[in-house]
mmCIF file of C-alpha atoms and ligand atoms in Angstrom:
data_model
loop_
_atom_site.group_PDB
_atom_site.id
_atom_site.type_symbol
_atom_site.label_atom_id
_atom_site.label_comp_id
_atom_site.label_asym_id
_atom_site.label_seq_id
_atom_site.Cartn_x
_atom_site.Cartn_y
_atom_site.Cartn_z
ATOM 1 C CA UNK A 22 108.179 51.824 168.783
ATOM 2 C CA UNK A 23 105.443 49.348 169.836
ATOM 3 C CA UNK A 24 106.070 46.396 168.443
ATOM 4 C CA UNK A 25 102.776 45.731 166.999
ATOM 5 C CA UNK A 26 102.387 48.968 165.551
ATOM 6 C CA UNK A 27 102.712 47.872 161.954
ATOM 7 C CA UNK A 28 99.632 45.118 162.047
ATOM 8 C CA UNK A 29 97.349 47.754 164.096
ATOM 9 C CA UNK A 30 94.086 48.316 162.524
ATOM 10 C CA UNK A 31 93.701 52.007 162.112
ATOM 11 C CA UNK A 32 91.055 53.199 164.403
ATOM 12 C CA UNK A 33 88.209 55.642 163.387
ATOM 13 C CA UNK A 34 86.290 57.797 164.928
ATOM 14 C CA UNK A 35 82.815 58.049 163.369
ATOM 15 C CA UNK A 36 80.419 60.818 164.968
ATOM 16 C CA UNK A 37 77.200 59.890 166.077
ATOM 17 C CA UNK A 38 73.807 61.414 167.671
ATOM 18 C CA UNK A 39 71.130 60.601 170.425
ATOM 19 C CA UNK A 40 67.817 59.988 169.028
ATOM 20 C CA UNK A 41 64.902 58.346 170.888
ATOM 21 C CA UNK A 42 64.660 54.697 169.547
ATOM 22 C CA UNK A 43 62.162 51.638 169.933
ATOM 23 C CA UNK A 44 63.404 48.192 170.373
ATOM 24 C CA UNK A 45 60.808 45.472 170.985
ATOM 25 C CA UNK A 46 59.667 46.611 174.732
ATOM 26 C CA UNK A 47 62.519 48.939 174.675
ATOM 27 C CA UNK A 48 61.771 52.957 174.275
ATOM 28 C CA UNK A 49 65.186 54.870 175.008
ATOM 29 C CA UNK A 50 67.286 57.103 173.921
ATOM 30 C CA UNK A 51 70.155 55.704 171.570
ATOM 31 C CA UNK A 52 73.373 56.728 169.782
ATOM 32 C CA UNK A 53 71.971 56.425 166.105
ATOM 33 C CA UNK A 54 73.596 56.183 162.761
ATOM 34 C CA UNK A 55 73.321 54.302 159.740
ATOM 35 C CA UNK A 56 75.388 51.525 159.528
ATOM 36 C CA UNK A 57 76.465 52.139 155.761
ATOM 37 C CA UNK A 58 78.915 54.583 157.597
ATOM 38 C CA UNK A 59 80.244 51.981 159.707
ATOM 39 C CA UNK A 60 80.522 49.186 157.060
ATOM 40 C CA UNK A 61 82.300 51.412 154.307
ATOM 41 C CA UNK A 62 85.260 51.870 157.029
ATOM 42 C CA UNK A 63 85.438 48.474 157.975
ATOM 43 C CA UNK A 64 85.972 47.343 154.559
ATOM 44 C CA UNK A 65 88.693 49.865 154.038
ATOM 45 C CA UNK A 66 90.175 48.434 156.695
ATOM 46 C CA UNK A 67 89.505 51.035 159.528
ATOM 47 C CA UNK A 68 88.265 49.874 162.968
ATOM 48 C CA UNK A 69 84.756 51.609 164.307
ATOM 49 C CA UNK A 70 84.307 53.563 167.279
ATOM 50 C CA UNK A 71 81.349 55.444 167.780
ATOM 51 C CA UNK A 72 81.357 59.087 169.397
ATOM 52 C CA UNK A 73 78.116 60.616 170.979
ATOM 53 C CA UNK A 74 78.140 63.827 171.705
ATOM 54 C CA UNK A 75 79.899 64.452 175.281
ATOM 55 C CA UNK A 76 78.620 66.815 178.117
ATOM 56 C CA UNK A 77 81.583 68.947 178.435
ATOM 57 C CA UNK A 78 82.318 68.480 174.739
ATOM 58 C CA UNK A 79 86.116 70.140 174.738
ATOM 59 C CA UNK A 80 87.560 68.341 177.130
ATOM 60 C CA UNK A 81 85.910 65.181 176.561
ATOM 61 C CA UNK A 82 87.092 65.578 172.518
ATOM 62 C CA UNK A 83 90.596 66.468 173.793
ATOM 63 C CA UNK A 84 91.101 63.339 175.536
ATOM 64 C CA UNK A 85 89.024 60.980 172.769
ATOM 65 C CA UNK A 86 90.792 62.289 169.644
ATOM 66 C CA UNK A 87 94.330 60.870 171.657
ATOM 67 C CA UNK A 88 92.633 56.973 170.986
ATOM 68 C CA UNK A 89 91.840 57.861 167.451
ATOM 69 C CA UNK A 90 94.183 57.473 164.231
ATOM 70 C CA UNK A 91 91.079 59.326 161.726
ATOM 71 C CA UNK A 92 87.962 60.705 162.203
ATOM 72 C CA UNK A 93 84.232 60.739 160.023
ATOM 73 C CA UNK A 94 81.852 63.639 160.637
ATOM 74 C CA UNK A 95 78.819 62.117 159.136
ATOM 75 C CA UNK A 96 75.570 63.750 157.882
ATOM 76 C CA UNK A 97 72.688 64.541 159.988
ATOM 77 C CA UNK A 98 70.543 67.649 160.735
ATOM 78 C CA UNK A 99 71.094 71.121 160.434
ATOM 79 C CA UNK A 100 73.874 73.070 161.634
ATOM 80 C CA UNK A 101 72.566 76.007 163.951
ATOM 81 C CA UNK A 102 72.594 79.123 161.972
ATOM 82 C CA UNK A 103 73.808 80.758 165.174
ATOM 83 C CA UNK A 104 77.243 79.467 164.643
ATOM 84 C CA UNK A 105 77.821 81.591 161.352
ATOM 85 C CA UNK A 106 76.094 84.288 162.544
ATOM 86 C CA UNK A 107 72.605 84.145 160.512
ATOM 87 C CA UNK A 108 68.579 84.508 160.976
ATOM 88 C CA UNK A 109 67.149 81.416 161.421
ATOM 89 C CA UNK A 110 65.039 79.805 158.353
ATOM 90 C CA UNK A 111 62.039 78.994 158.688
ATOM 91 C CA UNK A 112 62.827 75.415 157.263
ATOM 92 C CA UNK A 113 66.068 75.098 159.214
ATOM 93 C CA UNK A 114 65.765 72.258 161.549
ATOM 94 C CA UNK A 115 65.347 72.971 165.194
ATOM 95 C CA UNK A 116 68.842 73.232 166.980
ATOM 96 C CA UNK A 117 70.837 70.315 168.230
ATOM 97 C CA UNK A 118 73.476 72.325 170.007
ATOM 98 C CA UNK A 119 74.823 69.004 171.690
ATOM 99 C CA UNK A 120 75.807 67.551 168.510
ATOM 100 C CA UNK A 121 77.072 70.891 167.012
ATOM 101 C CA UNK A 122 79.077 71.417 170.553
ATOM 102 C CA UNK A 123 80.514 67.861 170.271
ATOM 103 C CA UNK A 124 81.356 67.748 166.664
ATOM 104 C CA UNK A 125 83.150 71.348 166.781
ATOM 105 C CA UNK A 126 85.469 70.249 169.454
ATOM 106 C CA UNK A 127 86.240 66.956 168.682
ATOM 107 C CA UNK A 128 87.223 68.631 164.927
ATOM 108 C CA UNK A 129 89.571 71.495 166.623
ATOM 109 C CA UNK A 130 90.625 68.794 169.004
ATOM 110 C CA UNK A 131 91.483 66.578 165.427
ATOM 111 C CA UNK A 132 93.182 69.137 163.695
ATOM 112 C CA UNK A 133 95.016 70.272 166.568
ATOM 113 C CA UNK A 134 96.192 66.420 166.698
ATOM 114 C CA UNK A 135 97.358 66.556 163.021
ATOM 115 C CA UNK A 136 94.256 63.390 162.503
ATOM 116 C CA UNK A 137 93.130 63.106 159.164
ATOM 117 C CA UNK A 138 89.287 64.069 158.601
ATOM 118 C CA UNK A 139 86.521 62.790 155.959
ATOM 119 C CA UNK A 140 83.268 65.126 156.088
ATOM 120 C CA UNK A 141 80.056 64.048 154.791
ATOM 121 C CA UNK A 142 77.353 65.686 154.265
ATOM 122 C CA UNK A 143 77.003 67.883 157.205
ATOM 123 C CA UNK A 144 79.797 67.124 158.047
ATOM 124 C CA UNK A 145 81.555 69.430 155.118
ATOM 125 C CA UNK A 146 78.964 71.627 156.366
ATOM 126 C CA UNK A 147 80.169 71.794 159.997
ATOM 127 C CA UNK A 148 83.840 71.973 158.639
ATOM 128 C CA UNK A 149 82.959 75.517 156.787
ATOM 129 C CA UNK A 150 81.207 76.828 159.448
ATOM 130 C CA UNK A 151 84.293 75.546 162.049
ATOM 131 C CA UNK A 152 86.654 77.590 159.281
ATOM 132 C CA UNK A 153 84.836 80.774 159.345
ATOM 133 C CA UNK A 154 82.108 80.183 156.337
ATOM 134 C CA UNK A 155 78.213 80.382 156.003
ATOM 135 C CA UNK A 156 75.589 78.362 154.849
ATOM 136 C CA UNK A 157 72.904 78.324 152.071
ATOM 137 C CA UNK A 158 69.920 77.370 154.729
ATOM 138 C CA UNK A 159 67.296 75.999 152.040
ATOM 139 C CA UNK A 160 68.910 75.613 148.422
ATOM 140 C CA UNK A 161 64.940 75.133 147.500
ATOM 141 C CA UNK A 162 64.792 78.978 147.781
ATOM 142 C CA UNK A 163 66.868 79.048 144.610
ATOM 143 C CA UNK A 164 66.019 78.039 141.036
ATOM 144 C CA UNK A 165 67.135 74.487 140.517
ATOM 145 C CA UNK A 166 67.802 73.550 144.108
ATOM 146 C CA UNK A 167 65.128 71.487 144.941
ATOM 147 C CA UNK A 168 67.400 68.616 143.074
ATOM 148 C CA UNK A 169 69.345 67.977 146.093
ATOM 149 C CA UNK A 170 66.798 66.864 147.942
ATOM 150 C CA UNK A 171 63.841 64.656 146.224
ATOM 151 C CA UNK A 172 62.260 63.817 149.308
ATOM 152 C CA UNK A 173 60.918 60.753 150.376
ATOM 153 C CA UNK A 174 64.437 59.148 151.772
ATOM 154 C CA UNK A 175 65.555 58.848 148.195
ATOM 155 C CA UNK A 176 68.618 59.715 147.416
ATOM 156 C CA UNK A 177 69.118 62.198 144.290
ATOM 157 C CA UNK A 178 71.530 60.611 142.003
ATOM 158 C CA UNK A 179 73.584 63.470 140.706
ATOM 159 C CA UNK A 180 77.152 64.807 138.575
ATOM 160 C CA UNK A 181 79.286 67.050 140.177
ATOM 161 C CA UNK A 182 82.831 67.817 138.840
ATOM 162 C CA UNK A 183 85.777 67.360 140.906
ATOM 163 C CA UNK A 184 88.763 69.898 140.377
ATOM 164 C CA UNK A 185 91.519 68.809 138.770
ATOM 165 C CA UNK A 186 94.720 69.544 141.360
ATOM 166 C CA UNK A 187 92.651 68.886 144.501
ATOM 167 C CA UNK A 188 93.409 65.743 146.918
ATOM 168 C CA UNK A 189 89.996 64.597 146.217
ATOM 169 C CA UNK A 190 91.132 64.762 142.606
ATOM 170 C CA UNK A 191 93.748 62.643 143.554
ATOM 171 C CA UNK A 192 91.493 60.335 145.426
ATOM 172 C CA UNK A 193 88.760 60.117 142.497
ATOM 173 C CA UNK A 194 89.964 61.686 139.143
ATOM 174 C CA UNK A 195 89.355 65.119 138.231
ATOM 175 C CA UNK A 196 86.069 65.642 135.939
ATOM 176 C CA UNK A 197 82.638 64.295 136.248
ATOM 177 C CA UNK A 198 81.687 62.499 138.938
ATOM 178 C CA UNK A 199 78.140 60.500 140.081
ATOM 179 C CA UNK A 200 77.090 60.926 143.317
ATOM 180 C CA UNK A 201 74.256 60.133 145.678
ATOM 181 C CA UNK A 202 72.813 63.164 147.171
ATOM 182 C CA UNK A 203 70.415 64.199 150.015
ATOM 183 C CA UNK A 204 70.444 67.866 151.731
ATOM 184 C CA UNK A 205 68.684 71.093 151.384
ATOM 185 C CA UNK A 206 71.326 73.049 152.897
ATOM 186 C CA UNK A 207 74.643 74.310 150.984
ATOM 187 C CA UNK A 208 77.991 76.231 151.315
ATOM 188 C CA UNK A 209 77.572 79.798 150.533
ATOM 189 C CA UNK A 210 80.865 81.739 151.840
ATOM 190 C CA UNK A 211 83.725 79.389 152.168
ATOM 191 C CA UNK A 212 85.774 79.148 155.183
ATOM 192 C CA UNK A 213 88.862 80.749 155.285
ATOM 193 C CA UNK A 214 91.940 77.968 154.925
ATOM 194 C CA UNK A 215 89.352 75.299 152.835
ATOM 195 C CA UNK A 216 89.848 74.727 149.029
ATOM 196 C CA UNK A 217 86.501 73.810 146.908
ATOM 197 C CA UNK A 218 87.672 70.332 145.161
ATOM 198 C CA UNK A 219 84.342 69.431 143.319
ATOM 199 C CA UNK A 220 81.272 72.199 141.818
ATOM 200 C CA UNK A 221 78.027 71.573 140.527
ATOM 201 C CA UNK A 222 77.180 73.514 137.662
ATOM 202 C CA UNK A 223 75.489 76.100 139.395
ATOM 203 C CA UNK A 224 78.709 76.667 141.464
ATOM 204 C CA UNK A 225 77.702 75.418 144.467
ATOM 205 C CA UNK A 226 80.924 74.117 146.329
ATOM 206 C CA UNK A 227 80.270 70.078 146.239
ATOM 207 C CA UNK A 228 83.511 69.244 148.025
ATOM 208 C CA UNK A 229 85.854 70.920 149.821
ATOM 209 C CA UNK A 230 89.632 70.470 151.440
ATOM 210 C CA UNK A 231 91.561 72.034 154.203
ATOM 211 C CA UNK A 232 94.327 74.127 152.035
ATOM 212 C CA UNK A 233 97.392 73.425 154.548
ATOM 213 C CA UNK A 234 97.963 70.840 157.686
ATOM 214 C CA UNK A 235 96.600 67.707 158.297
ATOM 215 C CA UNK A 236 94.339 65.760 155.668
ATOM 216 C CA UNK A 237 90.854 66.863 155.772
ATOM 217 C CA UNK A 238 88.312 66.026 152.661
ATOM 218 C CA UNK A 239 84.744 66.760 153.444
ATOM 219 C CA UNK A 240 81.987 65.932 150.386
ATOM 220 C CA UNK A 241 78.476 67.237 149.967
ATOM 221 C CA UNK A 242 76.916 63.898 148.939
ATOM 222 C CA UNK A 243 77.029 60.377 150.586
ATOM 223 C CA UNK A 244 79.677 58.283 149.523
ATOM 224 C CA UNK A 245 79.028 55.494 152.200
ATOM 225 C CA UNK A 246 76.108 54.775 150.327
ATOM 226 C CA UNK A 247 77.870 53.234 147.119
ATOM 227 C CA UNK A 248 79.567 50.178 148.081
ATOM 228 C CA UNK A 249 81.107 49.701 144.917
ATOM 229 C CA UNK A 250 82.619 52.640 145.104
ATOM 230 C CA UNK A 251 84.949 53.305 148.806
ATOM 231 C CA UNK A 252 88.155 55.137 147.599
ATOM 232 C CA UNK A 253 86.989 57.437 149.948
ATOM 233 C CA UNK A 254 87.354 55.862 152.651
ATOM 234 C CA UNK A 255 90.194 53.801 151.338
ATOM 235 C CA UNK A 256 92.184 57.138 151.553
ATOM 236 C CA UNK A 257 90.824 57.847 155.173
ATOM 237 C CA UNK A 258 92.130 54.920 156.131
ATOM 238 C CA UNK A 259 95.434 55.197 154.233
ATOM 239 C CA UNK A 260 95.751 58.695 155.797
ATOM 240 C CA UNK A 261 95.168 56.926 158.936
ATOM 241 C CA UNK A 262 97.635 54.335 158.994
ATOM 242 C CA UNK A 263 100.399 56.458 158.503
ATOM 243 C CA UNK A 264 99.396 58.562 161.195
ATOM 244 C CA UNK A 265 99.331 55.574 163.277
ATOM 245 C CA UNK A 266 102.455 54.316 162.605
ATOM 246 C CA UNK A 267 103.794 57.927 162.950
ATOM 247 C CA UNK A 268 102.583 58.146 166.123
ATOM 248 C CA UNK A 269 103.248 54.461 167.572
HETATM 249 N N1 ABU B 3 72.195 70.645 156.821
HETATM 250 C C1 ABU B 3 72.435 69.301 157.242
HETATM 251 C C2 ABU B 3 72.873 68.449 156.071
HETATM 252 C C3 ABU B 3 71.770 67.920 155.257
HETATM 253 C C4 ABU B 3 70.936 68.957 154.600
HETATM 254 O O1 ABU B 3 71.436 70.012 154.191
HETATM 255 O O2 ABU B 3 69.766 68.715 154.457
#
């Protein structure tokens, strides 16, 4: 065992994307995310590495996920309605197939590693459609569902209830929970081998866990945007520690 295994920080993979970005004289393309993602794992204790997507995305996610101890799928876009075999919406946003490519092999490449997994976002999104489910492509379609998105940048401040029995139970409590919320896309089927772990009152699955293996929680809303509030990502990290020092 390496010696210094024991006072390693756990490291954490945190997806990314390439967006064109302006920086004084600068006009490039960029890996882009918002850094509330970054600073909730630092102060759980998890140390940030950044993954782009990769041109040949399963090899390249074979040979990251062996540097990581957990990994983040963050939120982002839409997932392309290809992958679960539906008609594209008309409000679905236009397809980022390097960032779907990347993400879906650097998950299979995670699970396949036994490394724990927090999805956010689209990121539990990704996860259902990576287990076999579907997607709601515009919960605005349906009475009530323009809540989840109010538009603007503003996140929707919102109860869901987490499921008593669940890991994210175990993580948060079971019963109502406040969250801050910003998609217009939803789980419809779920994926075959995921457990939903939090509802919102019209049933739509708010939270969802893998049902056997290797941690993996995945949440609708955006927990790295309450500070006060990073059990979350406390339990990543936790998850990731011992994984580390299984592995050392
Ligand atoms: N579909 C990507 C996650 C965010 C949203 O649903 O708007």
């Amino acid at each position: 065992m390496d010696s210094n295994a024991s006072d390693r920080m756990p490291v954490i993979g945190i997806t990314t994307y390439r967006e064109r970005a302006k920086q004084g004289v600068w006009d490039v393309r960029a890996a882009f995310l918002p850094e509330q993602y970054m600073d909730r794992v630092s102060e759980a204790g998890g140390a940030v590495v950044l993954l782009p997507p990769q041109p040949d995305p399963a090899s390249a996610a074979a040979r990251v996920v062996r540097g990581l101890d957990g990994l983040v799928l963050t939120g982002g876009l839409d997932v392309q309605p290809e992958l679960y075999g539906a008609p594209r919406h008309a409000l679905t946003d236009p397809a980022r197939a390097d960032r779907d490519d990347w993400e879906l092999a650097l998950l299979a490449a995670a699970r396949e590693a036994g490394i724990p997994v927090l999805g956010i976002c689209r990121g539990l999104q990704l996860i259902n459609v990576a287990f076999g489910g579907t997607l709601v492509q515009h919960l605005p379609d349906q009475p009530g569902g323009e809540r989840y998105r109010i538009g603007g940048g503003v996140f929707a401040q919102l109860t869901t209830q987490v499921l008593a029995g669940t890991r994210l139970a175990a993580i948060l409590g079971p019963g109502a929970f406040g969250v801050h919320a910003y998609h217009h896309q939803g789980l419809d089927r779920l994926g075959e081998g995921l457990v939903a772990s939090a509802r919102m009152d019209d049933g739509l699955v708010y939270a969802a866990e893998a049902a056997e293996g290797s941690w993996l929680v995945a949440v609708q809303w955006h927990p790295e945007e309450n500070a006060a509030d990073i059990r979350l990502f406390e339990a990543l990290i936790a998850q990731a520690d011992a994984f580390a020092k299984e592995h050392a």
